[in-house]
XYZ file of C-alpha atoms in Angstrom:
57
model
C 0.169 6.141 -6.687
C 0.359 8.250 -9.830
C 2.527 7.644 -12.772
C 3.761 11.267 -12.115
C 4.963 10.554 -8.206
C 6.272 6.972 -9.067
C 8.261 8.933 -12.255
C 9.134 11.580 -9.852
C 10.702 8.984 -6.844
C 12.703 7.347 -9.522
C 14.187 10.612 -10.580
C 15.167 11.700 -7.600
C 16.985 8.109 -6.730
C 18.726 8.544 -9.925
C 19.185 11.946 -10.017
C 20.828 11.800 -6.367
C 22.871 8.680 -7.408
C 24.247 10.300 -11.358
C 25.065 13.860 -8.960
C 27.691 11.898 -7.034
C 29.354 10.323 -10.240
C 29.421 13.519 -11.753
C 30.915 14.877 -9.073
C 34.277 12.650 -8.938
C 34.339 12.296 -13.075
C 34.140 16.842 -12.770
C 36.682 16.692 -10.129
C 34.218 18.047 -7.303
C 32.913 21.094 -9.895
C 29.370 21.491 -8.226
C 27.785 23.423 -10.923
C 29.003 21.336 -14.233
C 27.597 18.485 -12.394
C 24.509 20.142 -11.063
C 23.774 20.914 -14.954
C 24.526 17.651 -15.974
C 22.606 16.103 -13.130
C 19.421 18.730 -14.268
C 19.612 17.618 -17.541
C 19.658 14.183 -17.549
C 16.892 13.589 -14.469
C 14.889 15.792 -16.837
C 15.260 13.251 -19.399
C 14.753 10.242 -17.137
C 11.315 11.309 -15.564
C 9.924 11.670 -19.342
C 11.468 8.269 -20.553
C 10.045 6.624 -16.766
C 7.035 8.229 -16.841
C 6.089 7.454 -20.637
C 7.527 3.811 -19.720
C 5.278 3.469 -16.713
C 1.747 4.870 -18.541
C 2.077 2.173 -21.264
C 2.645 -0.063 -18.528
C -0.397 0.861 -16.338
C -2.580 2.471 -18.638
């Protein structure tokens, strides 16, 4: 598999996994956590996926 698809898999774990903690720290406010949860899986697929290349190569 691609670094880009393994990158992407991870995110989406995370990204499904940081949504639900957001959601109880917010106090159930979908869209303050949906921004949140944007943000930060954008930053996690580009710290994975720069991680995993220098791995693989």
């Amino acid at each position: 598999m691609s670094a880009a698809l393994v990158s992407f898999f991870f995110t989406a774990g995370a990204a499904g996994w940081l949504y639900t903690k957001f959601q109880k720290f917010s106090g159930n406010n979908a869209k303050s956590a949906a921004i949140a949860t944007s943000v930060s899986a954008v930053v996690i697929f580009f710290i994975f996926y720069s991680i995993f290349k220098l791995i693989v190569k």
